[in-house]
């Protein structure tokens, strides 16, 4: 890890263990250009890659074609409106209505450590763990300063980037676009990877050729969203899971975003990411600053899997915080699919009594415990315990659960308000709304205007009072509708374009207060399932509910897309009842347990009503979780096969950091007539070491139980077919000692 500035060549070189990133300063006007991002290089004499010795040449040599230079030069971060006709990263509007903005290098600083970003989640690191480059650029005409921030880490190949804009002029400036990062590079036949979906089918992987023009994903819903994800990658066409060039960008933000690749007339690419400029306009007064969120950039020469493992390690060590960052999570049982709104104290205790006998460690009370809420039409905002349902009060219930040796958790939706609530009747202006227009309901609820401090304080006071009233050790923070009808009674006319971003900042402020005031609470974020599963939320909660679809087969694709960029420790995954409540499928209880093991692991069912053979299996699954969770939570993830691609089976692996063991999960979704077994290759183990199957009794049909790591990787093992559909097995490899 290092950052070096070559003063003679005017080149910055940022090195991680395996990658280099180079930036150059050119011409007397100090244009900042992107030179190189890829495999680590010893040499930084790479200025020729910017093609400044080719037509149209730099402006000092050929100012008559200045616009042509601006439209083809590989900009490190670009303005707009002055000749670069590609999508820009920074756009402004002055009080006079003009929109041109340019950036030129002024100075830089290189220092140990990494600064926090005001009001925003971001990767963190101390002196000795990381190093930061600050490049100060300026539009001298507007007196606008732009600080580009880059950080490299000593234990990771990711580079984080963000942007800060400061108004040094005498008049206000309106920022209409502030993206966080862009990369200009030649196209080499790349393919673009994005994640798509909807409710209950989040983060499906899509791969398509990079085409001429603009392609990408974006959200204008006030959250990252079910439909798309704040991530994109581009890879060489021959890249696989374990080989080939892959570049990735991931946004540490939970609001509107855009991620885009533009392929230009010159067959060059501009990849960019940041806050979606649609409906964004930020008024920047004199001496005020605006901090854009952070983007994580990754290059892997080891295929998609290399990118995956870089992101996993970064998030586990430099983004997730708190008591549970490196800690096993309690096995919980949530009453939502067990009871929905039909529960009371006795019903919850009935579930807890049975669950505690089976080894389950926490009871979570989901929606329906507050106000007069018996369905999803009322009471959001009235965070007062309904003692007609929770007889004896919340403390009594929690104490009784604790007496069983179990922890207690609770569901909240603090960002929302129901029209049928005491809060809305008292403060109808506290909902986000356009004055005079009838608002659009979703799930019969509105969104609270958290941009107003009095609203934030009121809601926080109510929920913190609940959390202090009993021994609550877990919070599920939900958000069940997206934003619309964007208007705030608390902001002036010329700041209405700030609402989306201010709302995201407000959510971050509330969750920061919660995690500081209640540091021992395990926070799990959720948004109608996985609609706000993003790195911004991961900064506040070590786990996020992956999807409302808990069907084991559906979860294979959902968890594959999620695990491509997030550690398994972050994925909320439960064993639920069958027929599944989302798709009606019946899968074996055993298989449901294996699939949920690739996540936080818990239960979403009425344990008092499930078949006895399923109930008897729970202690075995609990033991399985405790046996393997350290490996699953901390190990390196490898994708072996994809059911979403082959339509028959799924297979993935976790390898311990010391390569002493590996756990392979194999799921046969559909059986078919087979004349012989299926071959799978198992990467990631030490080639020269010998491994044995530690659980041969779980799959006795596999006769050979001793292999070298090299054999497992390149020759593989034969997997015998399983009888029936939706069957699964684990294979646990451990190093044979004394070899």
XYZ file of C-alpha atoms in Angstrom:
739
model
C 0.000 0.000 0.000
C 1.322 3.423 -0.936
C 0.519 6.726 -2.618
C 3.363 8.471 -4.443
C 3.524 11.720 -6.371
C 6.211 11.900 -9.048
C 6.829 15.639 -9.214
C 8.921 15.455 -12.373
C 6.339 13.482 -14.337
C 3.391 15.037 -12.451
C 1.862 11.640 -11.875
C 0.070 10.198 -8.841
C 0.399 6.448 -8.337
C -1.866 4.691 -5.848
C -0.828 1.137 -5.053
C -2.654 -1.637 -3.243
C -1.147 -5.083 -2.770
C -2.073 -6.155 -6.306
C -3.308 -3.056 -8.192
C -2.139 0.361 -9.349
C -4.189 3.471 -10.088
C -2.493 6.399 -11.883
C -3.542 10.029 -12.372
C -1.656 12.654 -14.379
C -1.533 16.456 -14.563
C -1.106 17.855 -18.083
C -0.720 21.171 -19.879
C -0.144 24.573 -18.345
C -3.821 24.671 -17.376
C -3.317 21.608 -15.122
C -5.933 19.285 -16.505
C -6.309 16.163 -14.371
C -6.340 12.966 -16.411
C -6.956 9.324 -15.699
C -3.997 7.227 -16.860
C -4.287 3.635 -15.669
C -6.144 1.221 -13.405
C -5.202 -2.455 -13.343
C -2.522 -4.907 -12.274
C 0.146 -3.502 -10.001
C 3.009 -1.828 -11.885
C 6.480 -0.870 -10.704
C 6.724 1.897 -13.290
C 4.766 5.178 -13.260
C 6.078 6.539 -16.592
C 2.650 6.178 -18.180
C 1.746 9.696 -19.314
C 1.723 8.545 -22.952
C -1.519 6.667 -22.240
C -3.365 10.018 -22.072
C -2.479 10.615 -25.803
C -1.629 14.279 -25.311
C 0.939 14.007 -28.108
C -1.830 13.132 -30.532
C -4.372 15.402 -32.191
C -6.315 17.353 -31.056
C -3.407 18.049 -28.630
C -3.559 20.038 -25.403
C -4.974 23.607 -25.523
C -1.563 25.249 -25.057
C -0.563 23.738 -28.410
C -3.913 23.842 -30.184
C -6.520 26.040 -28.530
C -8.523 26.285 -31.765
C -9.688 22.712 -31.056
C -10.114 23.108 -27.324
C -13.587 21.558 -27.380
C -12.234 18.522 -29.244
C -9.558 18.082 -26.585
C -12.115 18.338 -23.760
C -14.385 15.848 -25.541
C -11.704 13.168 -25.867
C -9.225 13.616 -23.001
C -9.515 10.893 -20.290
C -10.687 13.130 -17.468
C -10.210 12.038 -13.878
C -13.238 14.056 -12.788
C -15.114 16.234 -15.222
C -17.218 19.363 -15.282
C -19.762 20.137 -17.976
C -21.016 22.679 -20.463
C -17.632 23.777 -21.874
C -16.862 21.253 -24.596
C -16.830 17.794 -23.042
C -20.045 16.387 -24.476
C -19.813 13.126 -22.574
C -21.838 12.770 -19.378
C -20.212 14.988 -16.758
C -19.705 14.334 -13.080
C -20.269 17.911 -11.836
C -22.941 20.352 -13.009
C -23.889 23.731 -11.572
C -26.237 26.621 -12.172
C -25.205 30.122 -11.146
C -27.547 32.855 -9.934
C -27.249 34.206 -13.481
C -28.526 30.919 -14.888
C -25.229 29.778 -16.449
C -24.128 26.153 -16.295
C -20.490 25.834 -17.365
C -17.964 24.413 -14.898
C -14.382 23.148 -15.279
C -11.799 21.603 -12.936
C -8.077 22.209 -12.867
C -5.460 20.884 -10.462
C -4.260 23.302 -7.751
C -2.527 21.247 -5.050
C -2.608 17.971 -3.151
C -1.981 16.305 0.215
C -0.976 12.738 1.040
C -1.403 11.524 4.613
C -1.853 8.452 6.789
C -5.352 7.379 7.807
C -8.729 8.280 6.381
C -11.077 11.163 7.237
C -14.711 10.556 8.139
C -17.310 12.039 5.787
C -19.659 14.495 7.496
C -23.053 12.901 8.051
C -22.344 9.981 5.730
C -21.401 6.322 6.093
C -17.982 5.515 4.677
C -15.194 2.983 4.904
C -12.857 3.648 7.821
C -9.234 3.022 8.680
C -6.583 4.297 11.054
C -3.034 5.481 10.494
C -1.023 2.471 9.441
C -4.127 0.781 8.013
C -4.641 3.122 5.084
C -3.357 6.198 3.271
C -5.299 9.056 1.674
C -4.731 11.396 -1.264
C -6.544 14.741 -1.427
C -6.401 16.544 -4.760
C -7.630 20.136 -4.724
C -9.093 21.352 -8.018
C -10.706 24.675 -8.767
C -12.921 26.468 -11.226
C -11.195 29.867 -10.956
C -14.048 31.624 -12.755
C -16.714 30.404 -10.311
C -14.351 30.315 -7.308
C -15.542 26.758 -6.766
C -13.179 24.282 -5.092
C -13.439 20.539 -5.605
C -11.568 18.124 -3.343
C -11.091 14.620 -4.735
C -10.446 12.046 -1.994
C -8.803 8.650 -2.578
C -7.909 6.050 0.053
C -5.933 2.809 -0.276
C -5.757 0.104 2.414
C -2.843 -2.061 3.493
C -4.973 -5.227 3.718
C -7.303 -4.783 0.756
C -7.224 -4.074 -2.983
C -10.171 -1.653 -2.963
C -9.795 2.095 -3.479
C -12.441 4.400 -2.027
C -13.311 7.714 -3.652
C -15.432 10.725 -2.752
C -15.808 14.392 -3.650
C -16.275 17.568 -1.638
C -17.378 20.871 -3.222
C -16.723 24.231 -1.532
C -18.123 27.571 -2.681
C -15.486 30.295 -2.335
C -17.381 32.767 -4.510
C -19.473 35.707 -3.371
C -22.785 34.328 -4.640
C -24.683 31.136 -4.034
C -24.241 28.312 -6.539
C -26.781 25.597 -7.261
C -25.268 22.130 -7.595
C -27.392 20.141 -10.029
C -25.114 17.105 -10.226
C -22.320 15.925 -7.934
C -21.252 12.397 -8.781
C -18.688 10.709 -6.576
C -16.388 8.985 -9.042
C -15.692 8.428 -12.714
C -13.155 6.365 -14.630
C -12.238 7.021 -18.282
C -10.596 4.100 -20.084
C -10.409 2.375 -23.442
C -13.069 -0.198 -24.203
C -11.631 -3.687 -24.612
C -14.808 -5.515 -25.475
C -16.157 -5.317 -21.953
C -19.397 -6.712 -20.633
C -21.395 -4.885 -17.970
C -22.708 -6.608 -14.839
C -25.662 -5.104 -12.946
C -28.178 -6.369 -10.397
C -31.921 -6.195 -11.028
C -35.160 -7.392 -9.480
C -38.358 -6.510 -7.708
C -39.970 -7.262 -4.374
C -39.147 -10.845 -3.359
C -36.673 -11.357 -6.242
C -33.893 -8.905 -5.508
C -30.382 -8.700 -6.993
C -30.584 -11.013 -9.993
C -27.318 -10.880 -11.944
C -27.500 -9.448 -15.468
C -24.567 -9.386 -17.882
C -24.651 -7.640 -21.267
C -22.131 -6.223 -23.767
C -21.110 -2.603 -23.346
C -22.760 -0.871 -26.310
C -22.340 2.534 -27.925
C -24.172 5.206 -25.937
C -25.160 5.202 -22.286
C -26.213 2.193 -20.258
C -26.624 1.734 -16.558
C -28.959 1.604 -13.601
C -30.482 4.287 -11.409
C -33.016 4.828 -8.653
C -35.276 7.834 -8.080
C -37.325 6.122 -5.356
C -35.618 7.664 -2.334
C -33.787 4.424 -1.597
C -31.444 2.104 -3.414
C -34.418 -0.106 -4.258
C -35.681 -3.608 -5.051
C -35.496 -2.918 -8.772
C -31.818 -2.057 -9.230
C -28.717 -1.899 -7.062
C -26.056 0.807 -6.543
C -23.407 -1.410 -8.095
C -21.959 -2.081 -11.508
C -19.003 -3.979 -12.875
C -17.438 -4.438 -16.264
C -15.392 -7.449 -17.253
C -13.480 -8.882 -20.181
C -15.656 -11.200 -22.230
C -13.521 -14.203 -21.315
C -13.527 -13.465 -17.584
C -14.870 -16.195 -15.326
C -15.349 -16.570 -11.612
C -11.629 -17.190 -11.111
C -9.805 -15.538 -14.039
C -9.867 -12.423 -16.208
C -10.132 -8.670 -15.730
C -13.044 -7.334 -13.701
C -13.698 -3.752 -12.535
C -16.366 -2.888 -9.987
C -17.932 0.244 -8.480
C -20.176 0.130 -5.413
C -21.933 3.125 -3.827
C -21.954 3.573 -0.044
C -25.319 5.330 -0.093
C -28.975 4.488 0.568
C -30.839 7.054 -1.539
C -31.242 7.933 -5.207
C -28.249 6.934 -7.307
C -27.001 6.505 -10.842
C -24.383 4.053 -12.134
C -23.574 4.387 -15.785
C -21.131 3.425 -18.523
C -20.937 5.577 -21.626
C -19.215 4.185 -24.725
C -18.184 7.133 -26.893
C -17.567 7.829 -30.564
C -13.860 7.126 -29.985
C -14.583 3.698 -28.444
C -13.534 4.953 -25.024
C -15.563 4.320 -21.869
C -16.614 6.589 -19.060
C -17.866 4.755 -15.965
C -19.468 6.923 -13.286
C -21.407 6.656 -10.074
C -23.082 9.005 -7.612
C -26.281 10.649 -6.443
C -28.946 10.587 -9.145
C -29.133 14.135 -10.555
C -32.851 13.747 -11.327
C -34.764 16.048 -8.945
C -31.486 16.987 -7.238
C -30.519 20.637 -6.721
C -28.414 21.742 -3.755
C -28.045 25.420 -2.911
C -24.464 26.114 -1.853
C -24.030 29.462 -0.147
C -20.712 31.288 0.152
C -18.156 29.251 2.166
C -20.534 26.286 2.432
C -19.481 22.810 1.373
C -21.239 19.739 0.003
C -19.892 16.263 0.699
C -20.771 13.557 -1.816
C -21.050 9.929 -0.666
C -18.265 7.417 -1.170
C -17.705 4.964 -4.020
C -15.710 1.749 -3.651
C -13.618 0.907 -6.728
C -12.177 -2.562 -7.285
C -9.996 -4.118 -9.964
C -9.492 -7.891 -10.020
C -7.212 -9.894 -12.305
C -8.711 -13.014 -10.701
C -12.189 -12.788 -12.183
C -15.497 -12.032 -10.535
C -14.511 -14.060 -7.483
C -11.488 -11.835 -6.900
C -13.740 -8.769 -6.893
C -16.161 -10.560 -4.559
C -13.536 -11.424 -1.976
C -12.046 -7.910 -2.062
C -15.452 -6.375 -1.320
C -16.235 -8.944 1.376
C -13.000 -8.241 3.228
C -13.352 -4.466 2.904
C -16.859 -4.486 4.318
C -16.086 -6.901 7.151
C -13.035 -4.956 8.343
C -13.542 -1.361 7.179
C -17.306 -0.699 6.938
C -19.289 -2.825 9.398
C -18.914 -1.529 12.950
C -20.027 -2.296 16.466
C -20.157 -5.163 18.893
C -21.367 -7.716 16.347
C -18.889 -6.939 13.558
C -16.776 -10.038 14.243
C -19.223 -11.866 16.457
C -21.580 -14.793 15.972
C -25.188 -13.579 15.817
C -27.896 -15.149 17.996
C -30.237 -17.609 16.283
C -33.583 -15.830 16.281
C -37.165 -16.762 15.596
C -39.385 -14.030 14.140
C -43.151 -14.234 14.552
C -44.130 -12.481 11.295
C -44.856 -15.502 9.092
C -45.890 -17.412 12.198
C -48.721 -15.102 13.263
C -48.746 -11.938 11.129
C -50.853 -9.470 13.179
C -52.707 -12.162 15.112
C -50.737 -12.459 18.330
C -50.735 -11.484 21.974
C -48.432 -12.007 24.936
C -49.453 -15.619 25.488
C -49.015 -16.580 21.829
C -45.514 -15.097 21.763
C -44.593 -16.870 24.992
C -45.959 -20.138 23.605
C -43.574 -19.792 20.648
C -40.708 -18.792 22.930
C -41.176 -21.735 25.301
C -41.003 -24.230 22.471
C -38.166 -22.411 20.682
C -36.006 -22.191 23.791
C -36.165 -25.974 24.230
C -34.837 -26.412 20.695
C -31.803 -24.150 21.112
C -33.168 -20.989 19.473
C -31.655 -17.979 21.223
C -33.866 -14.942 20.545
C -37.542 -14.123 20.031
C -38.323 -11.188 17.727
C -41.733 -9.524 17.934
C -42.555 -8.160 14.496
C -45.212 -5.717 13.253
C -48.443 -5.173 15.181
C -47.440 -4.452 18.796
C -48.104 -0.666 18.897
C -50.932 1.868 18.647
C -54.143 0.088 17.659
C -52.492 -1.790 14.804
C -54.212 -5.039 13.859
C -53.433 -4.736 10.144
C -51.151 -2.582 7.999
C -53.556 0.365 7.704
C -52.951 2.206 10.966
C -50.747 3.518 13.754
C -47.314 4.055 12.171
C -45.858 6.948 14.132
C -47.647 5.969 17.345
C -44.802 4.027 18.956
C -46.679 3.167 22.144
C -47.199 -0.437 23.232
C -50.721 -1.771 22.696
C -51.345 -3.403 26.064
C -54.599 -4.928 24.831
C -52.355 -7.262 22.834
C -49.176 -7.132 24.900
C -50.954 -7.891 28.148
C -48.971 -6.958 31.216
C -46.828 -4.580 29.168
C -43.648 -4.930 27.170
C -41.342 -5.346 30.155
C -43.370 -8.275 31.459
C -43.161 -10.004 28.059
C -39.437 -9.395 27.729
C -38.731 -10.535 31.264
C -40.652 -13.769 30.696
C -38.715 -14.432 27.481
C -35.439 -13.715 29.279
C -36.387 -16.206 32.001
C -36.427 -18.852 29.278
C -32.795 -18.041 28.518
C -33.674 -16.161 25.332
C -32.955 -12.639 24.147
C -35.738 -10.367 22.896
C -35.970 -8.232 19.769
C -38.518 -5.881 18.257
C -39.643 -4.540 14.854
C -39.836 -0.800 14.083
C -40.660 1.347 11.047
C -39.557 4.794 12.250
C -39.564 6.576 8.874
C -43.292 6.149 8.218
C -46.611 7.602 9.279
C -50.172 6.286 8.867
C -53.023 8.708 8.065
C -54.899 6.824 10.785
C -52.557 7.747 13.633
C -52.504 10.196 16.482
C -49.268 11.621 15.106
C -50.744 12.412 11.686
C -53.876 13.930 13.180
C -51.695 16.225 15.291
C -49.082 16.989 12.602
C -50.300 16.343 9.034
C -47.504 18.637 7.783
C -44.925 16.158 9.101
C -45.506 13.900 6.089
C -43.593 14.473 2.875
C -46.145 16.087 0.565
C -46.659 18.638 -2.197
C -48.872 21.385 -0.754
C -52.357 21.328 -2.238
C -51.920 17.981 -3.993
C -53.538 14.758 -2.772
C -50.707 12.492 -1.714
C -50.031 9.026 -3.116
C -50.455 6.328 -0.500
C -48.474 3.110 -0.580
C -49.351 0.340 1.869
C -51.717 2.977 3.214
C -48.862 5.040 4.624
C -46.899 8.217 3.998
C -43.243 8.986 4.588
C -42.274 11.220 7.493
C -40.380 14.383 6.585
C -37.198 13.580 8.450
C -35.446 16.594 6.937
C -37.075 18.513 9.821
C -35.212 18.265 13.114
C -38.362 18.379 15.219
C -39.706 15.334 13.394
C -36.482 13.379 13.844
C -36.293 14.250 17.525
C -39.920 13.310 18.181
C -39.632 9.928 16.504
C -36.309 9.153 18.136
C -37.632 10.057 21.577
C -40.561 7.668 21.111
C -38.579 4.676 19.877
C -35.751 5.173 22.370
C -38.307 5.229 25.190
C -39.555 1.839 24.010
C -36.025 0.461 23.826
C -35.219 1.701 27.327
C -38.408 0.263 28.809
C -37.236 -3.348 28.666
C -34.208 -5.517 27.950
C -34.428 -5.279 24.159
C -31.309 -6.636 22.448
C -32.238 -6.545 18.745
C -34.045 -4.092 16.460
C -35.358 -4.819 12.975
C -35.582 -1.385 11.279
C -38.010 -1.600 8.349
C -39.066 0.753 5.524
C -42.043 -0.483 3.531
C -42.627 2.202 0.933
C -40.629 4.402 -1.374
C -40.757 8.180 -1.595
C -43.130 10.184 -3.807
C -44.899 13.565 -3.767
C -41.632 15.236 -2.883
C -42.207 18.387 -0.871
C -41.316 19.682 2.574
C -43.080 22.311 4.643
C -39.787 22.808 6.454
C -37.651 23.951 3.496
C -37.827 27.139 1.395
C -38.721 27.060 -2.296
C -35.131 27.144 -3.518
C -34.164 24.119 -1.407
C -36.936 21.669 -2.342
C -34.427 19.904 -4.610
C -32.464 18.901 -1.517
C -35.200 16.734 0.029
C -34.128 13.328 -1.282
C -30.547 13.705 -0.057
C -31.511 15.379 3.215
C -33.906 12.487 3.897
C -31.080 9.985 3.449
C -28.849 12.043 5.754
C -31.642 12.112 8.323
C -31.978 8.320 8.312
C -28.232 8.062 8.834
C -28.409 10.522 11.720
C -31.171 8.520 13.416
C -29.344 5.229 13.045
C -26.104 6.787 14.267
C -27.918 8.020 17.384
C -29.451 4.598 17.914
C -26.155 2.720 17.616
C -24.378 5.150 19.946
C -27.113 5.247 22.586
C -27.711 1.477 22.452
C -24.332 -0.003 21.480
C -25.257 -3.515 22.616
C -28.360 -3.774 20.423
C -28.020 -5.858 17.261
C -29.524 -3.713 14.489
C -30.852 -5.388 11.342
C -31.952 -3.133 8.503
C -34.820 -4.051 6.202
C -36.925 -2.404 3.513
C -39.825 -4.523 2.365
C -37.211 -7.233 2.346
C -34.083 -6.248 0.428
C -34.976 -2.847 -1.056
C -32.335 -1.011 0.959
C -29.661 -3.663 1.094
C -26.735 -1.348 0.390
C -23.321 -0.466 1.865
C -24.734 2.681 3.474
C -27.056 0.618 5.661
C -24.293 -1.884 6.353
C -22.306 0.878 8.071
C -25.006 1.047 10.768
C -26.163 -2.576 10.933
C -23.957 -5.646 10.544
C -26.783 -7.516 8.834
C -29.672 -6.684 6.492
C -32.788 -8.709 5.745
C -31.997 -10.148 2.326
C -35.512 -10.609 0.947
C -39.084 -11.205 2.051
C -38.979 -14.312 -0.145
C -37.748 -17.041 2.182
C -38.344 -19.944 -0.210
C -35.129 -21.983 -0.320
C -35.092 -22.276 -4.124
C -35.874 -18.614 -4.775
C -33.233 -17.664 -2.231
C -30.508 -19.394 -4.275
C -30.530 -16.685 -6.959
C -31.228 -13.880 -4.482
C -28.349 -14.920 -2.235
C -26.029 -15.542 -5.209
C -26.444 -11.952 -6.440
C -26.140 -10.603 -2.921
C -23.068 -12.683 -2.071
C -21.316 -11.498 -5.225
C -20.706 -8.196 -3.424
C -21.656 -8.658 0.260
C -20.201 -10.960 2.925
C -22.412 -13.845 4.002
C -22.378 -12.433 7.533
C -24.482 -9.509 6.274
C -27.295 -11.546 4.703
C -30.393 -12.041 6.823
C -31.571 -15.588 6.040
C -34.202 -17.721 7.800
C -35.773 -21.155 7.654
C -39.485 -20.621 6.999
C -42.616 -22.760 6.877
C -44.018 -24.651 3.891
C -45.905 -24.306 1.662
C -43.796 -21.178 1.392
C -45.821 -18.026 2.061
C -44.522 -16.250 -1.054
C -44.493 -18.909 -3.786
C -46.292 -21.909 -2.245
C -43.390 -24.287 -2.874
C -42.701 -27.204 -0.552
C -39.042 -27.949 0.062
C -37.423 -30.269 2.603
C -36.796 -28.717 6.007
C -33.206 -29.936 5.790
C -32.604 -28.048 2.524
C -34.113 -24.884 3.960
C -31.567 -25.080 6.764
C -28.604 -25.520 4.419
C -29.633 -22.514 2.323
C -30.203 -20.308 5.383
C -26.766 -21.306 6.682
C -25.247 -19.037 3.992
C -26.399 -16.045 5.997
C -27.238 -15.014 9.546
C -29.491 -18.071 10.111
C -32.782 -17.977 11.997
C -36.415 -19.073 11.816
C -39.571 -17.496 10.385
C -42.366 -19.867 11.405
C -44.682 -20.990 14.187
C -42.569 -23.609 15.896
C -45.637 -24.862 17.784
C -47.419 -25.876 14.557
C -44.765 -27.323 12.240
C -44.596 -31.107 11.658
C -42.873 -33.044 14.402
C -40.172 -34.356 12.058
C -39.272 -30.754 11.185
C -39.299 -29.686 14.819
C -36.932 -32.520 15.726
C -34.496 -31.307 13.078
C -34.110 -27.835 14.628
C -31.571 -28.876 17.327
C -29.497 -30.484 14.550
C -29.640 -27.249 12.531
C -28.749 -25.207 15.600
C -25.705 -27.424 16.129
C -24.836 -27.088 12.436
C -24.944 -23.303 12.715
C -22.679 -23.249 15.765
C -20.259 -25.681 14.121
C -19.866 -23.774 10.850
C -20.756 -20.146 11.513
C -17.240 -18.900 12.242
C -16.137 -20.310 8.893
C -19.177 -18.952 7.021
C -18.911 -15.534 8.652
C -15.160 -15.037 8.217
C -14.089 -17.207 5.276
C -13.447 -16.545 1.587
C -16.463 -17.104 -0.662
C -16.230 -18.972 -3.975
C -19.085 -19.419 -6.429
C -18.798 -22.898 -8.014
C -22.062 -23.213 -9.976
C -25.166 -21.081 -10.488
C -28.690 -22.477 -10.507
C -29.790 -19.202 -12.138
C -27.589 -20.132 -15.118
C -27.785 -23.933 -15.367
C -31.366 -24.383 -14.028
C -30.505 -27.635 -12.254
C -28.150 -27.157 -9.313
C -26.380 -24.575 -7.172
C -22.996 -24.829 -5.503
C -20.821 -22.483 -3.457
C -17.955 -22.727 -1.013
C -16.403 -20.907 1.937
C -12.683 -21.401 2.639
C -11.046 -20.439 5.924
C -8.424 -17.703 5.763
C -5.693 -20.167 6.763
C -6.956 -22.628 4.120
C -7.264 -25.327 6.758
C -10.918 -26.090 5.977
C -13.704 -25.455 3.483
C -17.461 -25.907 3.491
C -19.162 -26.695 0.178
C -22.942 -26.338 -0.131
C -24.506 -28.327 -2.967
C -28.204 -27.913 -3.796
C -29.822 -30.158 -6.405
C -32.860 -28.127 -7.398
C -34.217 -30.428 -10.095
C -33.359 -34.065 -10.544
C -33.190 -35.700 -13.942
C -32.115 -39.088 -15.294
C -28.338 -39.307 -14.990
C -25.992 -41.976 -16.296
C -23.192 -40.827 -14.021
C -22.291 -38.384 -11.302
C -21.683 -34.644 -11.753
C -18.131 -33.253 -11.590
C -17.506 -30.093 -9.579
C -14.196 -28.330 -9.033
C -13.417 -26.855 -5.645
C -11.026 -23.869 -5.679
C -9.347 -21.891 -2.941
C -7.508 -24.499 -0.890
C -3.714 -24.804 -0.621
C -2.560 -26.850 -3.654
C 0.148 -28.789 -1.807
C -1.871 -29.736 1.267
C -3.969 -32.873 1.722
C -7.633 -32.648 2.727
C -10.167 -35.171 3.935
C -13.931 -35.037 4.073
C -14.726 -34.457 7.733
C -18.394 -35.448 7.447
C -18.354 -38.597 5.262
C -21.441 -39.944 6.978
C -23.530 -37.094 5.574
C -22.883 -38.274 2.003
C -21.577 -41.856 2.094
C -21.963 -42.246 -1.685
C -18.788 -40.157 -2.086
C -16.229 -42.939 -1.699
C -12.967 -41.042 -2.116
C -12.415 -38.927 0.995
C -8.790 -37.793 0.687
C -7.541 -35.207 -1.851
C -4.850 -32.596 -2.378
C -5.940 -28.985 -2.757
C -4.579 -29.080 -6.311
C -6.722 -32.113 -7.132
C -9.836 -30.498 -5.700
C -9.261 -27.312 -7.718
C -8.314 -28.725 -11.105
C -9.694 -32.273 -11.191
C -12.586 -31.864 -8.774
C -14.793 -34.503 -7.200
C -17.736 -36.536 -8.435
C -21.092 -35.638 -6.913
C -23.633 -38.497 -6.978
C -27.240 -37.583 -7.795
C -29.710 -37.151 -4.971
C -33.153 -38.708 -5.111
C -35.856 -36.121 -5.779
C -35.961 -32.369 -6.215
C -34.799 -29.664 -3.812
C -32.229 -31.858 -2.081
C -29.021 -30.501 -0.561
C -25.823 -31.616 1.134
C -22.804 -30.096 2.846
C -19.247 -31.305 2.257
C -16.766 -30.251 4.918
C -13.118 -30.501 3.937
C -10.410 -30.240 6.591
C -6.660 -30.402 6.280
C -5.196 -33.794 7.091
C -2.733 -33.206 9.897
C 0.777 -34.602 9.871
C 1.117 -34.552 6.098
